[in-house]
mmCIF file with all atom_site columns, C-alpha atoms in Angstrom:
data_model
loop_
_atom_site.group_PDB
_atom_site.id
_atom_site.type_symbol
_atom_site.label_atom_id
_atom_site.label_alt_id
_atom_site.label_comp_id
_atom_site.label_asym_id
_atom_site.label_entity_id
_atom_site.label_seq_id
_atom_site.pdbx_PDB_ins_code
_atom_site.Cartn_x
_atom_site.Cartn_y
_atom_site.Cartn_z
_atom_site.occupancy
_atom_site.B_iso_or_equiv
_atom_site.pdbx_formal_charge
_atom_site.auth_seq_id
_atom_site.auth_comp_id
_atom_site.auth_asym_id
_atom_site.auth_atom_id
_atom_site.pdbx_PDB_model_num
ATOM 1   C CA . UNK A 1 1   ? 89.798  -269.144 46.159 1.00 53.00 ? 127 UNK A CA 1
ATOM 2   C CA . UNK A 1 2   ? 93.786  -270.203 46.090 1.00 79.00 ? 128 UNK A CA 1
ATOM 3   C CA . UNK A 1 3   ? 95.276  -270.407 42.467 1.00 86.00 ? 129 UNK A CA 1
ATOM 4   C CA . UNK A 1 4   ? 96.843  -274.244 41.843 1.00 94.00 ? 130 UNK A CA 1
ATOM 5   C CA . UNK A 1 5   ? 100.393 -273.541 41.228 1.00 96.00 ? 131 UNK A CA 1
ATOM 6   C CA . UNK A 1 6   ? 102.662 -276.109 39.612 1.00 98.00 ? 132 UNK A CA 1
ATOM 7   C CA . UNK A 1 7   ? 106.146 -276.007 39.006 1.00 98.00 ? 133 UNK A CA 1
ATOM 8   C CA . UNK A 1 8   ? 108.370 -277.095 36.204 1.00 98.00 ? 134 UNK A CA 1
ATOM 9   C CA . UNK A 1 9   ? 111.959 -277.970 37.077 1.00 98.00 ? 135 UNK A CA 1
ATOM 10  C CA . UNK A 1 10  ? 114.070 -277.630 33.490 1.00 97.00 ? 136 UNK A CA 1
ATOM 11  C CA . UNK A 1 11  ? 116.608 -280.256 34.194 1.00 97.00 ? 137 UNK A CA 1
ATOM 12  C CA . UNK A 1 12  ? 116.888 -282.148 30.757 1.00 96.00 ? 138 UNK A CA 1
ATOM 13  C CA . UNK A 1 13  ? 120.453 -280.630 28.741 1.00 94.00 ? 139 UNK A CA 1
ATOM 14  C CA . UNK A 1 14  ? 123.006 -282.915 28.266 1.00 94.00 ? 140 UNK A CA 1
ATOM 15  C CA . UNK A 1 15  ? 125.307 -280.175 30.319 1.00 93.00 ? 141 UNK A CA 1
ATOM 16  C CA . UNK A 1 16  ? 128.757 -280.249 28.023 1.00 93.00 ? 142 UNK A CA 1
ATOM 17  C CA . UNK A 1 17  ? 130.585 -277.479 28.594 1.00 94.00 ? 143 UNK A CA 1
ATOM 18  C CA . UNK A 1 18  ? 130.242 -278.007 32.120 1.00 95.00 ? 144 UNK A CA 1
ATOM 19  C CA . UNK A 1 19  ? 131.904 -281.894 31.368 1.00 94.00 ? 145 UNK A CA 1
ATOM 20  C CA . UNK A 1 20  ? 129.635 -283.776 34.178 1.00 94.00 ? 146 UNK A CA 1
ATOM 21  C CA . UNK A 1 21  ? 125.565 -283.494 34.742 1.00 95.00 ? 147 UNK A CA 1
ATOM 22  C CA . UNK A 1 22  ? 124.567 -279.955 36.513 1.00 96.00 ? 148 UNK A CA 1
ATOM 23  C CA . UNK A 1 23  ? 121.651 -281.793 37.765 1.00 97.00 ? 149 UNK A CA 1
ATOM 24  C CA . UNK A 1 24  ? 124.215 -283.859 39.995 1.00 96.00 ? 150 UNK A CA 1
ATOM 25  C CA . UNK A 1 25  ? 126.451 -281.031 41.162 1.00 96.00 ? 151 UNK A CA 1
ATOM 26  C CA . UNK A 1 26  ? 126.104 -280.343 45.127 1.00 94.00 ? 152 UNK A CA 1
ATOM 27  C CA . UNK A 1 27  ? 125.570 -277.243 46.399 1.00 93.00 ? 153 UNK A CA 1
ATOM 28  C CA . UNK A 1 28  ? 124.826 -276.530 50.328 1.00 88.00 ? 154 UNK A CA 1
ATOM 29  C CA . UNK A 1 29  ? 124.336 -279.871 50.786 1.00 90.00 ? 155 UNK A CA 1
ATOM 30  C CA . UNK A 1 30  ? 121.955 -280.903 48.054 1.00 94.00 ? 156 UNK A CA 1
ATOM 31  C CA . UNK A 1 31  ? 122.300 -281.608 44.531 1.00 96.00 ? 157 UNK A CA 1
ATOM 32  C CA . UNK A 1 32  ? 121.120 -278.824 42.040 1.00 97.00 ? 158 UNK A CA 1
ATOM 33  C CA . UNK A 1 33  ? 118.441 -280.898 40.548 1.00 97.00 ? 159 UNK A CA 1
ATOM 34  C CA . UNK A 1 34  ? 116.821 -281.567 44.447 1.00 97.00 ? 160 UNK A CA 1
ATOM 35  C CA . UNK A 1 35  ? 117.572 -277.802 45.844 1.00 97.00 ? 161 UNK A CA 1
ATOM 36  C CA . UNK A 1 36  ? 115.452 -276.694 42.739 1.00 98.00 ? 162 UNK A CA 1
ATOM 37  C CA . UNK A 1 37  ? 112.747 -278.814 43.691 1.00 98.00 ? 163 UNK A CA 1
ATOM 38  C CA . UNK A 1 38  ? 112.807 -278.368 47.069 1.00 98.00 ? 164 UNK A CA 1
ATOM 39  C CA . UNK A 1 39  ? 112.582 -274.370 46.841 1.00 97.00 ? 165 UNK A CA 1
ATOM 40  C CA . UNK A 1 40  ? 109.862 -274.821 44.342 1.00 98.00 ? 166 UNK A CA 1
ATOM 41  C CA . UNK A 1 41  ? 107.876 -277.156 47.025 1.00 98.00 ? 167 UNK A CA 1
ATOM 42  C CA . UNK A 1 42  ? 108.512 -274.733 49.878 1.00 98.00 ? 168 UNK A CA 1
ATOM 43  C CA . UNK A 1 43  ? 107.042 -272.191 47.638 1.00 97.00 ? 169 UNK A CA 1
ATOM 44  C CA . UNK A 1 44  ? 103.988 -273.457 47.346 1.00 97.00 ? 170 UNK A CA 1
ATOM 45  C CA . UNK A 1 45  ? 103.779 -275.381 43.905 1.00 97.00 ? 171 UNK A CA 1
ATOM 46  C CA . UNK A 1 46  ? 102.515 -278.433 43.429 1.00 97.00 ? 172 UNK A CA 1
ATOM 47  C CA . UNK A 1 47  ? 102.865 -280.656 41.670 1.00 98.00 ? 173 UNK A CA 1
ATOM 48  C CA . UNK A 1 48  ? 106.552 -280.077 40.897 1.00 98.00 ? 174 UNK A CA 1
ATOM 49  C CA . UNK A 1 49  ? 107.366 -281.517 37.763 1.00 98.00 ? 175 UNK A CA 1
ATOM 50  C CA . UNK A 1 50  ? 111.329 -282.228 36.256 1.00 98.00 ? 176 UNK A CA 1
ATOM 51  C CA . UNK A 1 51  ? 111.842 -282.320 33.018 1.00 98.00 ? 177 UNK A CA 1
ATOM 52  C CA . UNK A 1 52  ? 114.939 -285.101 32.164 1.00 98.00 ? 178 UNK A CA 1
ATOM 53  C CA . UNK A 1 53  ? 116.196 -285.701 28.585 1.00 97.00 ? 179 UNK A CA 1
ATOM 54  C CA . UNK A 1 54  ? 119.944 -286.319 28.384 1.00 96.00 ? 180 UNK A CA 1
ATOM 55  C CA . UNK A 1 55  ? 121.176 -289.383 30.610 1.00 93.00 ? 181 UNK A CA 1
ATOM 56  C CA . UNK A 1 56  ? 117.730 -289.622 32.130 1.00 95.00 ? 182 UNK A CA 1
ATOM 57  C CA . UNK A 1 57  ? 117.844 -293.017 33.140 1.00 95.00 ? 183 UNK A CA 1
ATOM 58  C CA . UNK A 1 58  ? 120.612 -292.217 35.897 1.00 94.00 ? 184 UNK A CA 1
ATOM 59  C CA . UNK A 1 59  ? 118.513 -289.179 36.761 1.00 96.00 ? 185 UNK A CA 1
ATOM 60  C CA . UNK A 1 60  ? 115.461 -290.764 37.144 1.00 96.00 ? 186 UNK A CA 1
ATOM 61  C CA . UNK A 1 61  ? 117.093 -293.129 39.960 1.00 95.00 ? 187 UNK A CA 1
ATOM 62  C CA . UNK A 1 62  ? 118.635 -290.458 41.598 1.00 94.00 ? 188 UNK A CA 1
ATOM 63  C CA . UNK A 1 63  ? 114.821 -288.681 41.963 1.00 96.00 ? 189 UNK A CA 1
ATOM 64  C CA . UNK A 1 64  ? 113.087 -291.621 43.700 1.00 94.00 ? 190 UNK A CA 1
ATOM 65  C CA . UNK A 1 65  ? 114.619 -290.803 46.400 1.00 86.00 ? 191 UNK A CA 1
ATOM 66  C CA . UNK A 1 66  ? 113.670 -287.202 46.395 1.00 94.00 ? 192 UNK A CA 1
ATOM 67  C CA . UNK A 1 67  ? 111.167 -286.530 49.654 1.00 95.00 ? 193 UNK A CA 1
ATOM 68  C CA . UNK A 1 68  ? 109.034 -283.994 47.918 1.00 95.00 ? 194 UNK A CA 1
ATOM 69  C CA . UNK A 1 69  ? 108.342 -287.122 45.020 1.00 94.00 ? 195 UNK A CA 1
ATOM 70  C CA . UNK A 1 70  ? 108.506 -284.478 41.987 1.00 97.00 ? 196 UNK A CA 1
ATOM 71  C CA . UNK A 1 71  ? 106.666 -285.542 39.100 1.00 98.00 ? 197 UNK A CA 1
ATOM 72  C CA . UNK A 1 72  ? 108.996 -287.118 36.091 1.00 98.00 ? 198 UNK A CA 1
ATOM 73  C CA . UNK A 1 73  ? 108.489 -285.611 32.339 1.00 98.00 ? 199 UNK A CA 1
ATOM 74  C CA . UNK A 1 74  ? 110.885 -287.576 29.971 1.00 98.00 ? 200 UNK A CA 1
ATOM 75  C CA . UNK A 1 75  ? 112.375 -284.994 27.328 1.00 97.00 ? 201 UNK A CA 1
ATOM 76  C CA . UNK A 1 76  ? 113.113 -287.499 24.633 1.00 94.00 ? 202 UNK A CA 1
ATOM 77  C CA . UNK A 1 77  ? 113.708 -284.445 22.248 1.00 95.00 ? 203 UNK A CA 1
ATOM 78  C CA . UNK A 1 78  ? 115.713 -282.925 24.335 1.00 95.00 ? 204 UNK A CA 1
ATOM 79  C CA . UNK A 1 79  ? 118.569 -282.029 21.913 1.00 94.00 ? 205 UNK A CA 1
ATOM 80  C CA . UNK A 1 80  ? 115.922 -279.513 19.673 1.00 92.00 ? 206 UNK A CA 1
ATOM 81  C CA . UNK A 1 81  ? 116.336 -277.363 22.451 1.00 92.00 ? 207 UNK A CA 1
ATOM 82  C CA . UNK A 1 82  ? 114.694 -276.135 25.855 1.00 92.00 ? 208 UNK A CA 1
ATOM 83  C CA . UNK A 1 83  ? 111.833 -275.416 24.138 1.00 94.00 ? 209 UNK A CA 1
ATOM 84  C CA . UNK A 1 84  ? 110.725 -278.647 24.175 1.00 95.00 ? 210 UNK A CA 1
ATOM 85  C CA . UNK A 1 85  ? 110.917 -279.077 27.481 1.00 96.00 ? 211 UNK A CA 1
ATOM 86  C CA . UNK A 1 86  ? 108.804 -275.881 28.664 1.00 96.00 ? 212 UNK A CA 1
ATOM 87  C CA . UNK A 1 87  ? 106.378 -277.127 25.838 1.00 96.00 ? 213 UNK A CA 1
ATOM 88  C CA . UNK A 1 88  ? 106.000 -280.479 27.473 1.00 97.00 ? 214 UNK A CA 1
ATOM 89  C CA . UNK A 1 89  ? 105.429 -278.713 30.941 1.00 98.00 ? 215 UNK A CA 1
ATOM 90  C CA . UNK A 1 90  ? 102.761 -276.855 29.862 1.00 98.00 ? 216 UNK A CA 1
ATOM 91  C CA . UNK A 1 91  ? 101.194 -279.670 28.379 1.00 98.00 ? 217 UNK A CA 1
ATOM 92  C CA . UNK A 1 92  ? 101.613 -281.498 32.204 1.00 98.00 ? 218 UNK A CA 1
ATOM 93  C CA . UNK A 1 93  ? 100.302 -277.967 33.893 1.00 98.00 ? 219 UNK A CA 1
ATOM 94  C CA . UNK A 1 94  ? 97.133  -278.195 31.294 1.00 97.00 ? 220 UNK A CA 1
ATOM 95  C CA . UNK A 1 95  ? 96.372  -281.912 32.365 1.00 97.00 ? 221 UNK A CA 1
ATOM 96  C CA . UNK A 1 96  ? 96.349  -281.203 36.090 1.00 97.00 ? 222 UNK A CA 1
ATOM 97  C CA . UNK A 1 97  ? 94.098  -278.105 35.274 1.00 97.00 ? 223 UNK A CA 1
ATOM 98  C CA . UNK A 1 98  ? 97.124  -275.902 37.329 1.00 97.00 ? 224 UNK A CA 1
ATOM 99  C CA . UNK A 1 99  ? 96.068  -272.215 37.472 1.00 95.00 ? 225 UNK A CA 1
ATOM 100 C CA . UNK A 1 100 ? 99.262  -270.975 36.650 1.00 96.00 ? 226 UNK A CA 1
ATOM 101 C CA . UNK A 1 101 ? 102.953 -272.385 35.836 1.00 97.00 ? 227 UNK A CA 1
ATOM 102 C CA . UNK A 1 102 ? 106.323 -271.738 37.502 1.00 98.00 ? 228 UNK A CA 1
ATOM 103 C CA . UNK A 1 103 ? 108.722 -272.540 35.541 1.00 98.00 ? 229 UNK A CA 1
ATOM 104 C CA . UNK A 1 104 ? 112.710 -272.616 36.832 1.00 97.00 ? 230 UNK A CA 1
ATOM 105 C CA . UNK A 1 105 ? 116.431 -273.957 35.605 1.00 96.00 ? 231 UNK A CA 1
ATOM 106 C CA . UNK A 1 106 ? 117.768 -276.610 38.095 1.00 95.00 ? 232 UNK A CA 1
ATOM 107 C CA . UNK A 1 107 ? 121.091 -274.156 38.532 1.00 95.00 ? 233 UNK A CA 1
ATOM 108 C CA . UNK A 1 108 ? 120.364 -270.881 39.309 1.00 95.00 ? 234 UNK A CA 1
ATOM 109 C CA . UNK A 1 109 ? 121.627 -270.790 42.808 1.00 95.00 ? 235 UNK A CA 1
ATOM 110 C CA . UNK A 1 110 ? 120.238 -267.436 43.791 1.00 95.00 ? 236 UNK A CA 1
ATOM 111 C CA . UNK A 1 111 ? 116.780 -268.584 43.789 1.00 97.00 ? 237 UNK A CA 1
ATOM 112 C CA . UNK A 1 112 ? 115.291 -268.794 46.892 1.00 97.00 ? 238 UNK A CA 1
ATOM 113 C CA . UNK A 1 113 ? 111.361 -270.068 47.688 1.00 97.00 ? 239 UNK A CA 1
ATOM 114 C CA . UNK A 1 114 ? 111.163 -266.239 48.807 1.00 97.00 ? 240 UNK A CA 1
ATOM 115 C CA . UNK A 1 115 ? 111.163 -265.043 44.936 1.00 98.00 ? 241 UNK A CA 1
ATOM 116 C CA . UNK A 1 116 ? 109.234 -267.650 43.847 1.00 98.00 ? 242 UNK A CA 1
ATOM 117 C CA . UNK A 1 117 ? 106.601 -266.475 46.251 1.00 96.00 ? 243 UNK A CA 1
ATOM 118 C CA . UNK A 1 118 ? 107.067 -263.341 45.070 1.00 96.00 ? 244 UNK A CA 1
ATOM 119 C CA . UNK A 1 119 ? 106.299 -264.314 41.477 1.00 96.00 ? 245 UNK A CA 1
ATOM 120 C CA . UNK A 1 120 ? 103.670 -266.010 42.035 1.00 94.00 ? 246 UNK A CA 1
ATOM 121 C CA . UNK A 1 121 ? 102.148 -262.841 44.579 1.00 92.00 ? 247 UNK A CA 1
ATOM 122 C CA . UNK A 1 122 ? 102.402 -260.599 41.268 1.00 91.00 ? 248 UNK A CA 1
ATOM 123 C CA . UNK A 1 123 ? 100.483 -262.632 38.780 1.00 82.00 ? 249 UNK A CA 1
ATOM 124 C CA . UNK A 1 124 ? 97.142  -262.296 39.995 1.00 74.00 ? 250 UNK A CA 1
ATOM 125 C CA . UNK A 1 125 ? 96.781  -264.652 37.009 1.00 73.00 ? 251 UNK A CA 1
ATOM 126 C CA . UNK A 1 126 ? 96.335  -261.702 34.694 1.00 81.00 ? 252 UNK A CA 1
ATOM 127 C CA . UNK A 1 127 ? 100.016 -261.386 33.985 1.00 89.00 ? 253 UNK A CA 1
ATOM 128 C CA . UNK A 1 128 ? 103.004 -263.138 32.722 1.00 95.00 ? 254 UNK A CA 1
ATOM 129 C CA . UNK A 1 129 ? 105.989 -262.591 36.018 1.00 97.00 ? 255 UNK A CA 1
ATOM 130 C CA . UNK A 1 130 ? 109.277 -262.749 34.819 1.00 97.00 ? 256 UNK A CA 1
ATOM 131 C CA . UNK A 1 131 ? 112.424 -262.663 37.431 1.00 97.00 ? 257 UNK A CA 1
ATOM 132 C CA . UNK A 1 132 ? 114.835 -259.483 36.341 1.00 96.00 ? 258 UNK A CA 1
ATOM 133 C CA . UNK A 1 133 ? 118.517 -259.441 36.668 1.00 95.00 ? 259 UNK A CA 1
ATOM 134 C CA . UNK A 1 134 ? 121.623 -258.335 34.014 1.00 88.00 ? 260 UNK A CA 1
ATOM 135 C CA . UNK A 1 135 ? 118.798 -255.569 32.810 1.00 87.00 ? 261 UNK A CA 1
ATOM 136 C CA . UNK A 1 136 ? 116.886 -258.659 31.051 1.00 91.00 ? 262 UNK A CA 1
ATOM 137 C CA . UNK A 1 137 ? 113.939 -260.385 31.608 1.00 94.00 ? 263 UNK A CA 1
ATOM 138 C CA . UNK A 1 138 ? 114.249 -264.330 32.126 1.00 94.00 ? 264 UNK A CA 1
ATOM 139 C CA . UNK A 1 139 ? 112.908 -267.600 34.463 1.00 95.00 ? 265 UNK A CA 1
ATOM 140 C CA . UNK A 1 140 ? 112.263 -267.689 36.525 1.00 97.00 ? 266 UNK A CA 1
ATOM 141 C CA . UNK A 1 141 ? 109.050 -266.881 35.759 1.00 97.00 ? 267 UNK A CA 1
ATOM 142 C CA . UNK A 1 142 ? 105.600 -267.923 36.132 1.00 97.00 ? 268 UNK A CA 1
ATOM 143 C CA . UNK A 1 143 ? 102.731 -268.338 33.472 1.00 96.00 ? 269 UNK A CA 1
ATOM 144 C CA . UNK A 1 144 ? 99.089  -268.409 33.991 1.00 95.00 ? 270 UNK A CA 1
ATOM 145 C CA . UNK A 1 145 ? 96.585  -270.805 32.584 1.00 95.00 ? 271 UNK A CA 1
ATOM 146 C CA . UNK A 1 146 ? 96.079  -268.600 29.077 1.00 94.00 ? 272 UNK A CA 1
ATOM 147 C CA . UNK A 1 147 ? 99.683  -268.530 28.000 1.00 95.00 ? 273 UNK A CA 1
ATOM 148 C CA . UNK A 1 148 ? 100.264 -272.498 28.502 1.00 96.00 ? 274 UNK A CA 1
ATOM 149 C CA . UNK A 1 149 ? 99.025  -272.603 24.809 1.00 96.00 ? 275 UNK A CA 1
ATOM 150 C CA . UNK A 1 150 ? 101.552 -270.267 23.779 1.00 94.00 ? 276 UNK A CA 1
ATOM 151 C CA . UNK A 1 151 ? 104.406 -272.363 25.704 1.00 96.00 ? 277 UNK A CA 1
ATOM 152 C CA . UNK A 1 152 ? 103.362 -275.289 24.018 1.00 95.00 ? 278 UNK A CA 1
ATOM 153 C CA . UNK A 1 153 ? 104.032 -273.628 20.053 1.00 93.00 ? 279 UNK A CA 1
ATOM 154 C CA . UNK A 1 154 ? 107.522 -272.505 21.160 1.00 90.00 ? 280 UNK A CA 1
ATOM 155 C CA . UNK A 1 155 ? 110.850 -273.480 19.434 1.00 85.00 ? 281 UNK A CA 1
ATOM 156 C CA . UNK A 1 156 ? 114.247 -273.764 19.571 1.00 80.00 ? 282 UNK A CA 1
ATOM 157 C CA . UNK A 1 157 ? 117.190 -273.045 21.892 1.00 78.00 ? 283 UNK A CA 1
ATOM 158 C CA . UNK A 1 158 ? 115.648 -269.768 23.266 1.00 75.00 ? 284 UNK A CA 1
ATOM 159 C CA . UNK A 1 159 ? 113.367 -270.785 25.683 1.00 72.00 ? 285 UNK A CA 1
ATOM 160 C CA . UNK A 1 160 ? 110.109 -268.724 26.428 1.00 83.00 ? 286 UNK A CA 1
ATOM 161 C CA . UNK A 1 161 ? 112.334 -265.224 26.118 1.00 82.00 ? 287 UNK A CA 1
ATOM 162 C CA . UNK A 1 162 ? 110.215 -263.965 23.584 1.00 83.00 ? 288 UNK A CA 1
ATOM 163 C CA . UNK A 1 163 ? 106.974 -264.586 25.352 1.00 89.00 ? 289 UNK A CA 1
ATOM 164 C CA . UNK A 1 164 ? 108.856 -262.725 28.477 1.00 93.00 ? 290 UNK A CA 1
ATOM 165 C CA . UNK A 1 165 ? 109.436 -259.569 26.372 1.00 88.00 ? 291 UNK A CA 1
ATOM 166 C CA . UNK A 1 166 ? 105.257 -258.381 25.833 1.00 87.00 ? 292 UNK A CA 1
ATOM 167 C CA . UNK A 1 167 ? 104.781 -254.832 27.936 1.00 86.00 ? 293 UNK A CA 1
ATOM 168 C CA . UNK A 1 168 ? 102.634 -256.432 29.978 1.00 90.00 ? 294 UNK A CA 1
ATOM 169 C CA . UNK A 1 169 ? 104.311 -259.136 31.562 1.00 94.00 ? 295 UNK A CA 1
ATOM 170 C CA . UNK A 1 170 ? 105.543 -257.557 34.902 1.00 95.00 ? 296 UNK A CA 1
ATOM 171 C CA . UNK A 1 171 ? 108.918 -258.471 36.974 1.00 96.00 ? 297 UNK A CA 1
ATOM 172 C CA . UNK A 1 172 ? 110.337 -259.207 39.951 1.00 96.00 ? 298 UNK A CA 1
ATOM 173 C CA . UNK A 1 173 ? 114.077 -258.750 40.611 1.00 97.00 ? 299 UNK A CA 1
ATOM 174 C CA . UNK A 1 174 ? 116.736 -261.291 41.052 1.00 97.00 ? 300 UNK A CA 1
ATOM 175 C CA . UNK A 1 175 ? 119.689 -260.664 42.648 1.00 94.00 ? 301 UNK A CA 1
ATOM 176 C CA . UNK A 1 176 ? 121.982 -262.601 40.703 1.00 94.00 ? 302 UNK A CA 1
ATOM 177 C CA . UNK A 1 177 ? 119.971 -264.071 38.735 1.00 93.00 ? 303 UNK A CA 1
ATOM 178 C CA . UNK A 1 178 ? 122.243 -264.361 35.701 1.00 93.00 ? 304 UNK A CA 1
ATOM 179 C CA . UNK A 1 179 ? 124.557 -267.068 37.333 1.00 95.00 ? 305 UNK A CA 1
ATOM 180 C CA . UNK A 1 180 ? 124.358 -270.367 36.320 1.00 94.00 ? 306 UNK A CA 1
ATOM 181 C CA . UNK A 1 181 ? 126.409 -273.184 36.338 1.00 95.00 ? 307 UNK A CA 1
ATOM 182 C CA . UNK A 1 182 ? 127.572 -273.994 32.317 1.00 95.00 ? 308 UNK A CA 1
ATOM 183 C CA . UNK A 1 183 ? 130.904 -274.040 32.566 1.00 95.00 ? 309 UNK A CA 1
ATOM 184 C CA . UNK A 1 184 ? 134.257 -275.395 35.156 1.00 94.00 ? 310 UNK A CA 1
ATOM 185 C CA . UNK A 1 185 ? 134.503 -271.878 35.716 1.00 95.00 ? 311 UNK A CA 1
ATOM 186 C CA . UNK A 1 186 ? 131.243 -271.423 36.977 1.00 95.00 ? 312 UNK A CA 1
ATOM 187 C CA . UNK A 1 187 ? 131.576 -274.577 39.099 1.00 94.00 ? 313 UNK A CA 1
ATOM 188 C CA . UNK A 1 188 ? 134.577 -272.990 40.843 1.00 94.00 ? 314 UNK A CA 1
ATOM 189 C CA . UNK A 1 189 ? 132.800 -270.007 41.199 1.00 94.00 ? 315 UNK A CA 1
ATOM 190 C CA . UNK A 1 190 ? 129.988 -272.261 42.885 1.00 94.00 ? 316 UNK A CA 1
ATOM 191 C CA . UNK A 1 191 ? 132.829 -273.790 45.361 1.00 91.00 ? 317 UNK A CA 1
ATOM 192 C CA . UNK A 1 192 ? 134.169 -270.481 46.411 1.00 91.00 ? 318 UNK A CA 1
ATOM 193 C CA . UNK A 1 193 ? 130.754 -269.149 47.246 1.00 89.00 ? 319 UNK A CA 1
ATOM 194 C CA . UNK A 1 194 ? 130.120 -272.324 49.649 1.00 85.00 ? 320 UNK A CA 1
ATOM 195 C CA . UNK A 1 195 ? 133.401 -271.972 51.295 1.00 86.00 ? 321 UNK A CA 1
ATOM 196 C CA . UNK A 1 196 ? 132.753 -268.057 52.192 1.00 83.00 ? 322 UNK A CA 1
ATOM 197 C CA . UNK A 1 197 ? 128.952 -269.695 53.413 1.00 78.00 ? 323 UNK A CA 1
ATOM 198 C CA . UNK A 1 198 ? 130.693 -272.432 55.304 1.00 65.00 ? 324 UNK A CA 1
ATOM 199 C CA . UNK A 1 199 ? 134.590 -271.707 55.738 1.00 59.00 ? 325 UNK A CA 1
ATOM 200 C CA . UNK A 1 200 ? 134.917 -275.436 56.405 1.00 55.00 ? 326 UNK A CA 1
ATOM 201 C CA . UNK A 1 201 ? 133.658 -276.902 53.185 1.00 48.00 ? 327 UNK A CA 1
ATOM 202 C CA . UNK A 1 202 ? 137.168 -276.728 51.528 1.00 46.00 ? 328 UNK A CA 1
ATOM 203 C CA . UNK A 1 203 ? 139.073 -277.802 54.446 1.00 43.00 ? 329 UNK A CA 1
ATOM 204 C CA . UNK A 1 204 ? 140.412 -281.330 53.986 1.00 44.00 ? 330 UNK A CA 1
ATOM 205 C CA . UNK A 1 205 ? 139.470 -283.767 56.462 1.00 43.00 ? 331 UNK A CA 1
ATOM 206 C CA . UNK A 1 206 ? 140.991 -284.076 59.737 1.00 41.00 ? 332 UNK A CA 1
ATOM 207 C CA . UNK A 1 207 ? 143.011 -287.805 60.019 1.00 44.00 ? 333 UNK A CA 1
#
């Protein structure tokens, strides 16, 4: 019998040391916020649901016209920290009686559908699968049906970290995995990597 996989896409920080939404930021010819969804849908989760919180509004108009029609979760206390928004996934995963959770930042740009296969191949819904990169544990990482309780109590800035440090809770590495886009550095680090994928993405037009 398959295992009902959904997805949670954390897309709801107000993204200000970056100076402009993440979400919106294009990267091989999608914004973050739609590449996250789409690798999450090629995966094999479903539903996908986004988290929004800061600036939803303009968000939520940019998602209708999203092909894989993700499922919206409105973060309104989004500034107490991601916490809340993994809690209110959970919540979602619990209603839809999902077998397991995968849970994933909209702007980790090394994440392919590949590793969240791979995640979700390990669980065998006995385990908690955490993606492993910068010799850490972190999302992401997918939670079956007993720890969505768990998600739900969390608090804070921290995310589900400490859930991801228990002995049992296995990984899968990440190449990468511990770039994100926070900062204008990181963006320009983003830019560079498209123009060594596509040489002509920082040539300026021809007239």
């Amino acid at each position: 019998m398959s295992r009902r996989v959904a997805a949670l896409v954390l897309a709801a920080g107000a993204s200000e040391r970056l100076g402009q939404p993440k979400q919106l930021v294009q990267y091989q010819g999608q914004r973050l916020m739609d590449r996250a969804i789409r690798m999450a849908h090629e995966a094999g989760a479903s539903p996908v649901f986004v988290v929004l919180g800061a600036g939803y509004e303009a968000l939520w108009e940019v998602l209708q016209g999203n092909p894989y029609e993700p499922r919206i979760l409105i973060n309104k206390a989004w500034k107490r920290g991601m916490s809340t928004s993994i809690a209110l996934g959970a919540s979602a995963a619990e209603r839809v009686d999902a077998d397991d959770l995968l849970v994933l930042t909209c702007d980790q740009v090394t994440v392919t559908a590949e590793h969240l296969r791979r995640l979700m191949e390990a669980s065998h819904r006995e385990h908690v699968v955490a993606s492993h990169y910068y010799e850490r544990r972190g999302i992401p990482a997918l939670f079956p049906s007993f720890s969505f309780h768990a998600l739900q109590e969390l608090t804070g800035d921290i995310g589900a970290r400490e859930l991801l440090q228990d002995d049992a809770v296995l990984t899968v590495p990440l190449l990468g995995g511990e770039f994100d886009v926070d900062t204008p550095a990181d963006l320009e680090r983003l830019q560079m990597m498209q123009a060594e994928e596509d040489p002509s993405y920082l040539m300026p037009p021809v007239e």
